mmCIF file of C-alpha atoms in Angstrom:
data_model
loop_
_atom_site.group_PDB
_atom_site.id
_atom_site.type_symbol
_atom_site.label_atom_id
_atom_site.label_comp_id
_atom_site.label_asym_id
_atom_site.label_seq_id
_atom_site.Cartn_x
_atom_site.Cartn_y
_atom_site.Cartn_z
ATOM 1 C CA MET R 266 100.850 101.338 98.515
ATOM 2 C CA PRO R 267 98.720 99.805 95.283
ATOM 3 C CA GLU R 268 95.423 101.806 94.422
ATOM 4 C CA HIS R 269 93.170 98.912 95.076
ATOM 5 C CA ARG R 270 94.393 98.398 98.385
ATOM 6 C CA ILE R 271 93.761 102.074 99.478
ATOM 7 C CA ALA R 272 90.625 101.697 97.904
ATOM 8 C CA ARG R 273 89.811 98.244 100.123
ATOM 9 C CA ARG R 274 90.923 99.956 103.031
ATOM 10 C CA THR R 275 89.088 102.952 102.639
ATOM 11 C CA GLY R 276 85.793 101.485 101.712
ATOM 12 C CA LEU R 277 85.580 102.854 98.098
ATOM 13 C CA GLY R 278 86.241 101.137 94.656
ATOM 14 C CA ARG R 279 88.839 101.626 92.289
ATOM 15 C CA ALA R 280 86.701 103.397 89.863
ATOM 16 C CA THR R 281 85.875 106.075 92.850
ATOM 17 C CA VAL R 282 89.517 106.661 94.014
ATOM 18 C CA TYR R 283 90.167 106.921 89.851
ATOM 19 C CA ARG R 284 87.620 109.384 89.627
ATOM 20 C CA HIS R 285 88.685 111.765 92.120
ATOM 21 C CA PHE R 286 92.619 110.834 91.485
ATOM 22 C CA PRO R 287 93.784 110.291 87.909
ATOM 23 C CA ASP R 288 97.338 109.082 88.590
ATOM 24 C CA ARG R 289 98.943 107.822 91.292
ATOM 25 C CA THR R 290 101.234 110.932 91.810
ATOM 26 C CA SER R 291 98.158 112.944 92.028
ATOM 27 C CA LEU R 292 97.011 110.322 95.232
ATOM 28 C CA ALA R 293 100.417 110.399 96.744
ATOM 29 C CA LEU R 294 100.481 114.141 96.838
ATOM 30 C CA ALA R 295 96.678 114.454 98.114
ATOM 31 C CA VAL R 296 98.081 111.534 101.109
ATOM 32 C CA ALA R 297 101.352 113.879 101.856
ATOM 33 C CA ALA R 298 99.075 117.112 101.646
ATOM 34 C CA ARG R 299 96.678 115.427 104.461
ATOM 35 C CA TYR R 300 99.790 114.291 106.756
ATOM 36 C CA LEU R 301 101.895 117.382 106.360
ATOM 37 C CA ALA R 302 98.509 119.449 107.483
ATOM 38 C CA ALA R 303 98.216 117.412 110.022
ATOM 39 C CA LEU R 304 101.621 117.648 111.149
ATOM 40 C CA LYS R 305 101.792 121.434 110.471
ATOM 41 C CA GLN R 306 98.505 121.492 113.044
ATOM 42 C CA GLY R 307 99.847 118.852 115.895
ATOM 43 C CA SER R 308 103.140 121.258 115.851
ATOM 44 C CA ALA R 309 101.422 124.717 116.288
ATOM 45 C CA HIS R 310 99.322 122.811 119.304
ATOM 46 C CA GLU R 311 103.125 121.880 120.884
ATOM 47 C CA ALA R 312 104.188 125.293 120.486
ATOM 48 C CA ALA R 313 101.241 126.941 122.275
ATOM 49 C CA PRO R 314 101.627 128.169 125.618
ATOM 50 C CA GLY R 315 100.121 125.400 127.941
ATOM 51 C CA GLY R 316 100.682 122.406 125.151
#
């Protein structure tokens, strides 16, 4: 997804996105890390007794 679409969906400007993520790879890695953390948390909940 292009950066301008990400900025628009989050209500941020493109400059704000680039201030935090210098390139598309950095942004993609941050998004992937966030999804993997959520997946890990969800799978830990499923594996817990009574989950």
